[in-house]
Structures are given as structure tokens and as C-alpha cells.
Amino acid sequence: VTPRLFTPGPLTTDRRVREAMQRDWGSRDADFIALTAELRTRLLGVVPGAAERHVAVPIQGAGSYALEAAVATLVGPEHRLLVLVNGAYGRRMDEIARRMGRSVAAIDWREDEAVDPARVASALADDAAITHVAIVQCETTTGLLNPVDKVAHVVAEAGRVLIVDAMSGFGALPLGLGDRRIGAILASSNKCLEGPPGIAFALVERDLLAAAKGRSPSLALDLHDQARGFETNGQWRFTPPMQVVAGLVEALRLHEAEGGSEARLARYEGFYEVLRLGMQRLGYPLYLDPSLQAPIIATFRPRPGRPFDFARLHAHLAQDGLLIYPGKLTTEVTFRIGCIGALTDSDFDDLLESVASYDVRTHGVAEL
Ligand SMILES: *Cc1c(COP(=O)(O)O)cnc(C)c1O
């Protein structure tokens, strides 16, 4: 049986997405050029208002390739990047910029605390050298939702450029572009868009991209040159993952057919509710304050006073074809269950039943 993935991506895909990947494409043929154009148009279409000022630049690779390409292309040696960190992905952005030799500052919060826009405002007031700010919308380490809209307001007021790692929520969580300016929005194919893994992308403001010619120290990770490739002949500069493009375009068609990001978020909220109530019944506490938890991936603590072994729980669920992730926290034992993907409420019922049977097997009793 195909496993069901309760992970924050790669995740469970729709059969139609997998079927769209069953053929070969000539990477420089008209059919594939049209498919690439559809991909870029649809990616922009996911964020209301993006089509006016932004350019969609897909790039081959995992999501981190877009993070790295964005830092390389948008943050120059004359700039300074402020990274807002409350989990592993904020830390990753910080590391990317440091390795590239860019000037970086970071503000750290605890992993169970949201980014505080007031602290960002005062950091910007105190350090005039800062030109760019990077934030993670949904910190997948825990599933915490950061206040991107408020931070975007603060950053725009201070006249700096905001870069949003919107990886885990793109296609479901609202981004609040509207009258806000977000310089670059970064995401990938295999999260809330429910596509196959293999493509990362950036939606970048046109003027920022135009000003970035020749800045990237990397040939492959250069969003300016990558965009110019698409705009000159409609082609990818280097070998495109054709089947992944086809799968992602199909996934974007399904996203639209479902009713776009709002409908998708509503479906995920439904999953999260089934999961949260079920796990509560079984005695597993939610790690975050519920007001901070996004319905993307939920972090749970072991049952108080009971022994817990993630490897055994994981193996037990895997026997039923149900896959979950370990925790990613530096400080505490936790585990994570994704609420996204081409699943249904009854898949979550199956998962809860399997967790309950694990509890019975290991402790002789479920908390039910
Ligand atoms: C998934 C994810 C990434 C990218 O991870 P990859 O393994 O490189 O695809 C970056 N940021 C966040 C918040 C993510 O959830």
C-alpha cells in the first residue's frame, strides 16, 4: 500500500498529481515551455496581489535552494540582513547568510514564543546598517505561526526589505500582501501546494530582481539569471525536473479547483481539529500555546508520567502505513504530526486509532 504521510512535506499527494508525472517531456519543446509558463503564472496567482509587483522564479531543488538563492541574489556584500529566529528554519537562514559571508544580525526567541514585532522595530531603529529582514511564516520546527503581517508593516515603515520563508504554509496560510510590501516570498512544491518534491521558488518584487543583476556569487543559485532565462526563451537555464513540473502544475490546478488557499486552509483546519481533540483524548499535550499553533504541523509532548519512545511509536504507526516525524526541538522530547496533504478526516481517525493501539500495546491501556 502507498503510505499516508502525516508530515509537513514531502506529504501525501493526490493520485492525479502522481499520474501527471507518468510521461516524458522534451525539456526545450513548446509543450514544456507552455507548461513552465503555466507554472509561473499559477504560482503568482496563489498570492492575491502578487501578480502586480512580483515575478515567479522557480528553481530546481529542495526549499533550502530557494532560501540560499534568495540570500545570494538579494543580499549583497554592502547589505546587512536581520534574521528573526524562533526555530530551526530561522537558524538555517542565518547560517546560509553567514556562510555566504554576508553581514548578519539575528534576534532569538524561545521556540515556543512568536516573533515580537516591537522588538523588530527597535532593532531596526537601533541599527541603521540593516537593509533586509528575514522571517519564517510558520516555523515548522514546532508549527508556530509568526505575525508576518505585523512584521511586514514594521519593516515597510522602516524602509527595509522583507524576505519571508513561507515554505510550510504557502498555498494555505494567508500572506497579507495587500498594501504590505514583501520583497520576496519563498516556498516549495511539496508542502501546502501538495506537489511532488523537487522545485523551490521565489516570488520576488520586480524592481528588487532587476537591481540584483550580477550580485549572486553562485551561478546556479541566481534568481536574477534564472528569471532572465524564463523571460528570454521560456526555458529553464539548466536541466528542469520535467515530471516534477508536470506534477506541480497539476497540483496547482487542483488547488484552484478546490477553491484556492482559503478552501485549503479550511480543510487543514478540519484535520487539525480532529487531530488536536483526538490527541487530547489520548492524553498527549500540545507543546505550543494553542493561540500560536498553525494548522500545518502540530507538536505534541509525551503523555505525562508515561515512558515514551518515539522510535517505537513511529515503527508502530509505520506498520499501519502511517508516517509521522520526530520532534525538532533542541530542548524537549516531542513529536510532530502534519495536518497537510491530500488526506481526509478519516485518515486522521485511522491515525488516532493506531496511536491508541500503540498505547494499549505499550502500557496495557489507552487513555480513552
Ligand atoms: C520545509 C521548509 C524549508 C525547506 O526545507 P527543505 O528540506 O530544504 O525543502 C524551509 N523553511 C521551512 C519553514 C520549511 O518548512
Coordinates of C-alpha atoms and ligand atoms in Angstrom, one line a residue:
V1 CA 0.0 0.0 0.0
T2 CA 1.1 3.6 -0.6
P3 CA 1.9 5.1 2.8
R4 CA 0.0 8.0 4.2
L5 CA 2.3 10.8 5.2
F6 CA 1.3 12.9 8.2
T7 CA 4.4 15.1 7.7
P8 CA 4.9 18.7 6.8
G9 CA 6.2 17.8 3.3
P10 CA 7.1 15.9 1.4
L11 CA 3.5 14.8 2.0
T12 CA 0.7 12.7 0.7
T13 CA -0.1 13.7 -2.9
D14 CA -3.3 13.2 -4.9
R15 CA -3.4 10.3 -7.4
R16 CA -3.9 12.8 -10.2
V17 CA -0.6 14.6 -9.3
R18 CA 1.3 11.3 -9.4
E19 CA -0.4 10.4 -12.7
A20 CA 0.6 13.7 -14.3
M21 CA 4.2 12.6 -13.8
Q22 CA 3.9 9.4 -15.9
R23 CA 5.2 10.8 -19.2
D24 CA 8.4 12.2 -20.7
W25 CA 8.7 15.8 -21.9
G26 CA 11.3 17.4 -24.2
S27 CA 12.8 20.0 -21.9
R28 CA 13.1 22.6 -24.7
D29 CA 9.9 21.8 -26.6
A30 CA 6.9 24.0 -27.0
D31 CA 4.7 21.8 -24.8
F32 CA 7.1 22.0 -21.9
I33 CA 7.7 25.8 -22.4
A34 CA 3.9 26.3 -22.1
L35 CA 3.8 24.1 -19.0
T36 CA 6.6 26.2 -17.4
A37 CA 4.7 29.4 -18.3
E38 CA 1.6 28.0 -16.7
L39 CA 3.6 27.0 -13.6
R40 CA 4.9 30.6 -13.2
T41 CA 1.5 32.2 -13.7
R42 CA -0.2 29.9 -11.3
L43 CA 2.5 30.4 -8.6
L44 CA 1.9 34.1 -8.7
G45 CA -1.8 33.5 -8.7
V46 CA -1.7 31.8 -5.3
V47 CA -0.9 35.1 -3.5
P48 CA -3.6 37.7 -4.1
G49 CA -1.9 40.9 -5.4
A50 CA 1.4 39.2 -6.2
A51 CA 0.9 39.4 -10.0
E52 CA 1.2 43.2 -9.9
R53 CA 4.6 43.6 -8.5
H54 CA 6.2 40.2 -8.2
V55 CA 7.9 37.7 -10.6
A56 CA 7.8 34.0 -10.0
V57 CA 11.2 32.3 -10.2
P58 CA 11.1 28.5 -9.8
I59 CA 14.4 26.8 -9.2
Q60 CA 15.4 23.2 -9.2
G61 CA 15.9 21.6 -5.7
A62 CA 14.6 21.5 -2.2
G63 CA 13.1 24.5 -0.4
S64 CA 16.5 25.5 1.0
Y65 CA 17.8 26.1 -2.5
A66 CA 15.3 29.0 -2.7
L67 CA 16.4 30.3 0.6
E68 CA 20.0 30.2 -0.4
A69 CA 19.3 31.7 -3.9
A70 CA 17.3 34.5 -2.4
V71 CA 20.0 35.5 0.1
A72 CA 22.7 35.2 -2.7
T73 CA 20.6 37.3 -5.1
L74 CA 19.0 39.9 -2.9
V75 CA 21.6 40.5 -0.1
G76 CA 24.9 41.9 -1.3
P77 CA 28.2 42.5 0.5
E78 CA 27.1 46.1 1.1
H79 CA 23.9 45.0 2.8
R80 CA 23.1 43.7 6.3
L81 CA 20.4 41.0 7.0
L82 CA 18.5 40.8 10.2
V83 CA 17.1 37.2 10.8
L84 CA 14.3 36.6 13.2
V85 CA 14.8 33.2 14.8
N86 CA 12.5 31.1 16.8
G87 CA 13.3 27.7 15.4
A88 CA 15.4 25.6 13.1
Y89 CA 14.4 27.3 9.9
G90 CA 15.2 30.8 11.1
R91 CA 18.5 29.5 12.2
R92 CA 19.0 28.0 8.8
M93 CA 18.5 31.4 7.1
D94 CA 21.0 32.8 9.5
E95 CA 23.5 30.1 8.7
I96 CA 23.0 30.5 4.9
A97 CA 23.8 34.2 5.1
R98 CA 26.8 33.7 7.4
R99 CA 28.3 31.0 5.1
M100 CA 28.0 33.3 2.2
G101 CA 30.0 35.9 4.1
R102 CA 27.1 38.4 4.3
S103 CA 26.7 40.7 7.3
V104 CA 24.1 39.2 9.5
A105 CA 22.3 40.1 12.8
A106 CA 19.8 37.8 14.5
I107 CA 17.2 38.2 17.2
D108 CA 16.4 35.0 19.0
W109 CA 13.2 34.0 20.7
R110 CA 12.3 30.8 22.5
E111 CA 11.0 28.0 20.3
D112 CA 7.5 28.4 21.9
E113 CA 7.4 32.2 21.5
A114 CA 6.3 34.1 18.5
V115 CA 8.4 36.8 16.9
D116 CA 7.6 40.2 18.6
P117 CA 7.1 43.0 16.0
A118 CA 8.0 45.6 18.7
R119 CA 11.5 44.1 19.2
V120 CA 12.0 44.1 15.4
A121 CA 11.0 47.8 15.3
S122 CA 13.5 48.7 17.9
A123 CA 16.3 46.6 16.4
L124 CA 15.7 48.4 13.1
A125 CA 15.7 51.8 14.8
D126 CA 19.0 50.9 16.6
D127 CA 20.9 49.5 13.6
A128 CA 20.8 51.7 10.6
A129 CA 23.0 49.3 8.6
I130 CA 20.3 46.7 8.4
T131 CA 18.8 46.6 4.9
H132 CA 16.9 43.3 4.9
V133 CA 14.8 41.3 7.4
A134 CA 14.1 37.6 7.1
I135 CA 11.2 35.9 8.9
V136 CA 9.7 32.4 8.8
Q137 CA 5.9 32.5 8.5
C138 CA 5.1 29.1 10.0
E139 CA 8.2 27.8 11.9
T140 CA 7.9 24.1 11.0
T141 CA 10.1 23.2 14.0
T142 CA 7.0 23.5 16.1
G143 CA 4.2 24.6 13.8
L144 CA 4.2 28.1 15.4
L145 CA 2.7 30.9 13.3
N146 CA 4.6 34.1 13.3
P147 CA 2.9 37.5 12.8
V148 CA 4.2 38.2 9.3
D149 CA 1.6 40.9 8.6
K150 CA 2.6 43.0 11.6
V151 CA 6.3 42.5 11.0
A152 CA 5.8 43.4 7.3
H153 CA 4.2 46.6 8.5
V154 CA 7.2 47.4 10.8
V155 CA 9.8 46.6 8.1
A156 CA 8.0 48.7 5.5
E157 CA 7.6 51.6 7.9
A158 CA 11.4 51.4 8.5
G159 CA 12.0 51.3 4.7
R160 CA 13.8 47.9 4.7
V161 CA 13.2 44.8 2.6
L162 CA 11.3 41.8 4.0
I163 CA 12.1 38.2 2.9
V164 CA 9.5 35.7 4.0
D165 CA 10.3 32.0 4.3
A166 CA 6.7 31.0 3.6
M167 CA 7.7 27.4 2.9
S168 CA 5.4 25.4 5.1
G169 CA 2.2 27.5 4.7
F170 CA 2.3 28.7 1.1
G171 CA -1.0 27.7 -0.6
A172 CA -2.9 27.7 2.7
L173 CA -2.0 30.4 5.2
P174 CA -2.8 33.9 4.1
L175 CA 0.2 36.2 3.5
G176 CA -1.4 39.5 3.7
L177 CA 0.3 41.1 0.7
G178 CA -2.4 43.6 0.0
D179 CA -1.0 47.0 0.8
R180 CA 2.0 45.5 2.6
R181 CA 5.3 45.1 0.8
I182 CA 7.1 41.8 0.9
G183 CA 10.3 41.8 -1.2
A184 CA 10.5 38.1 -1.6
I185 CA 8.2 35.1 -0.7
L186 CA 10.0 31.7 -0.7
A187 CA 8.3 28.3 -0.8
S188 CA 8.5 24.9 -2.4
S189 CA 6.4 22.4 -4.4
N190 CA 5.9 19.7 -1.7
K191 CA 4.1 21.4 1.2
C192 CA 0.7 23.0 1.1
L193 CA 0.6 23.0 -2.7
E194 CA 0.6 19.2 -2.3
G195 CA 3.0 18.7 -5.2
P196 CA 6.0 16.3 -5.5
P197 CA 9.3 17.4 -4.1
G198 CA 12.0 18.9 -6.4
I199 CA 11.1 22.5 -7.1
A200 CA 11.6 25.6 -4.9
F201 CA 10.5 29.0 -5.9
A202 CA 10.7 32.7 -5.0
L203 CA 8.1 35.4 -5.7
V204 CA 10.3 38.5 -5.9
E205 CA 9.5 42.1 -6.4
R206 CA 10.3 43.0 -10.0
D207 CA 12.5 46.1 -9.1
L208 CA 14.5 44.1 -6.5
L209 CA 15.2 41.4 -9.0
A210 CA 16.2 44.0 -11.7
A211 CA 18.7 45.6 -9.3
A212 CA 20.2 42.2 -8.5
K213 CA 22.0 41.5 -11.8
G214 CA 25.4 40.1 -11.2
R215 CA 25.1 40.0 -7.4
S216 CA 24.8 36.3 -6.7
P217 CA 28.2 34.7 -6.1
S218 CA 26.7 31.4 -7.3
L219 CA 26.0 30.7 -11.0
A220 CA 23.2 28.1 -10.3
L221 CA 21.6 29.9 -7.3
D222 CA 21.0 33.2 -9.1
L223 CA 17.3 34.3 -9.2
H224 CA 18.0 37.2 -11.5
D225 CA 19.7 35.0 -14.2
Q226 CA 17.1 32.2 -13.6
A227 CA 14.3 34.7 -14.2
R228 CA 16.0 36.1 -17.3
G229 CA 16.2 32.6 -18.7
F230 CA 12.5 32.2 -18.4
E231 CA 11.8 35.6 -19.8
T232 CA 14.1 35.3 -22.9
N233 CA 13.1 31.9 -24.2
G234 CA 10.7 30.4 -21.7
Q235 CA 13.2 27.7 -20.8
W236 CA 14.9 26.7 -17.6
R237 CA 18.6 27.6 -17.7
F238 CA 19.7 24.1 -16.5
T239 CA 18.0 20.7 -16.7
P240 CA 14.5 21.0 -15.4
P241 CA 12.8 18.3 -13.4
M242 CA 10.1 17.9 -16.1
Q243 CA 8.0 15.3 -14.2
V244 CA 8.0 17.4 -11.1
V245 CA 7.0 20.5 -13.1
A246 CA 4.1 18.5 -14.6
G247 CA 3.1 17.2 -11.1
L248 CA 3.3 20.6 -9.6
V249 CA 1.2 22.2 -12.4
E250 CA -1.5 19.5 -11.8
A251 CA -1.3 20.2 -8.1
L252 CA -1.8 23.9 -8.7
R253 CA -4.8 23.1 -10.9
L254 CA -6.3 21.0 -8.1
H255 CA -5.5 23.9 -5.7
E256 CA -7.5 26.3 -7.8
A257 CA -10.3 23.7 -8.3
E258 CA -10.6 23.2 -4.5
G259 CA -11.2 27.0 -4.0
G260 CA -7.6 28.2 -3.5
S261 CA -5.8 28.9 -0.3
E262 CA -8.9 29.7 1.7
A263 CA -10.6 26.4 1.0
R264 CA -7.3 24.5 1.5
L265 CA -6.8 26.2 4.9
A266 CA -10.3 25.3 5.9
R267 CA -9.7 21.6 5.0
Y268 CA -6.4 21.7 7.1
E269 CA -8.1 23.3 10.0
G270 CA -10.6 20.5 9.9
F271 CA -7.7 17.9 10.1
Y272 CA -6.1 19.8 12.9
E273 CA -9.3 19.9 14.9
V274 CA -9.7 16.1 14.6
L275 CA -6.1 15.6 15.5
R276 CA -6.0 18.0 18.4
L277 CA -9.2 16.7 20.0
G278 CA -8.1 13.1 19.4
M279 CA -4.7 13.5 20.9
Q280 CA -6.1 15.4 23.8
R281 CA -8.4 12.5 24.5
L282 CA -5.4 10.1 24.4
G283 CA -3.6 12.3 26.8
Y284 CA -0.9 13.8 24.6
P285 CA -0.5 17.6 25.4
L286 CA 0.0 20.1 22.6
Y287 CA 3.5 21.6 23.0
L288 CA 2.6 25.2 22.0
D289 CA 0.0 27.6 23.4
P290 CA -3.0 26.9 21.1
S291 CA -3.1 30.5 20.1
L292 CA 0.3 30.2 18.4
Q293 CA -0.2 26.8 16.7
A294 CA -0.9 26.9 12.9
P295 CA -2.9 24.1 11.4
I296 CA 0.1 22.9 9.4
I297 CA 2.0 20.7 11.7
A298 CA 1.3 20.1 15.4
T299 CA 3.9 19.3 18.1
F300 CA 3.0 17.0 20.9
R301 CA 4.6 16.1 24.2
P302 CA 4.6 12.5 25.5
R303 CA 1.9 11.6 28.0
P304 CA 2.8 12.9 31.4
G305 CA 4.2 10.2 33.7
R306 CA 4.4 7.6 30.9
P307 CA 7.5 6.3 29.3
F308 CA 7.8 7.4 25.7
D309 CA 9.9 6.1 22.8
F310 CA 9.5 7.9 19.6
A311 CA 11.2 5.2 17.5
R312 CA 8.7 2.6 18.8
L313 CA 5.7 4.8 18.2
H314 CA 7.0 5.6 14.7
A315 CA 7.5 1.9 13.9
H316 CA 4.1 1.0 15.2
L317 CA 2.4 3.6 13.0
A318 CA 4.6 2.8 10.0
Q319 CA 3.3 -0.8 10.2
D320 CA -0.1 0.6 9.5
G321 CA 1.3 2.7 6.7
L322 CA 1.1 5.9 8.7
L323 CA 4.2 8.1 8.8
I324 CA 5.0 10.8 11.3
Y325 CA 8.0 13.0 12.1
P326 CA 10.1 13.2 15.2
G327 CA 10.3 16.5 17.1
K328 CA 12.9 19.0 16.0
L329 CA 13.2 20.9 19.3
T330 CA 16.6 21.4 20.9
T331 CA 15.3 21.4 24.4
E332 CA 12.5 18.8 24.9
V333 CA 11.3 15.4 23.8
T334 CA 8.3 15.9 21.4
F335 CA 6.9 14.5 18.2
R336 CA 5.2 16.1 15.3
I337 CA 2.1 15.3 13.2
G338 CA 1.4 17.1 10.0
C339 CA -2.1 18.3 9.2
I340 CA -1.5 18.9 5.5
G341 CA -1.6 16.8 2.3
A342 CA -4.1 15.0 0.1
L343 CA -5.8 13.3 3.1
T344 CA -9.3 13.1 4.6
D345 CA -10.7 13.3 8.1
S346 CA -11.0 9.5 8.1
D347 CA -7.2 9.2 7.6
F348 CA -6.8 11.2 10.8
D349 CA -9.3 8.8 12.5
D350 CA -7.1 5.9 11.4
L351 CA -4.0 7.6 12.7
L352 CA -5.6 8.2 16.1
E353 CA -6.8 4.6 16.3
S354 CA -3.2 3.5 15.6
V355 CA -1.8 5.8 18.3
A356 CA -4.4 4.4 20.7
S357 CA -3.5 0.8 19.8
Y358 CA 0.2 1.7 20.4
D359 CA -0.8 3.0 23.9
V360 CA -2.6 -0.2 24.6
R361 CA 0.3 -2.3 23.5
T362 CA 2.9 -0.5 25.4
H363 CA 1.0 0.4 28.6
G364 CA -1.9 -2.0 28.6
V365 CA -4.3 0.8 28.4
A366 CA -5.3 3.8 26.3
E367 CA -6.4 6.9 28.0
L368 CA -9.7 6.8 26.0
Ligands
LIG1 C1 10.4 22.7 4.5 C2 10.9 24.0 4.9 C3 12.1 24.6 4.4 C4 12.9 23.9 3.3 O1 13.3 22.6 3.6 P1 13.9 21.7 2.5 O2 14.2 20.4 3.2 O3 15.1 22.4 2.0 O4 12.9 21.5 1.5 C5 12.4 25.8 4.7 N1 11.7 26.5 5.7 C6 10.6 26.0 6.3 C7 9.9 26.8 7.2 C8 10.2 24.7 5.9 O5 9.1 24.2 6.5

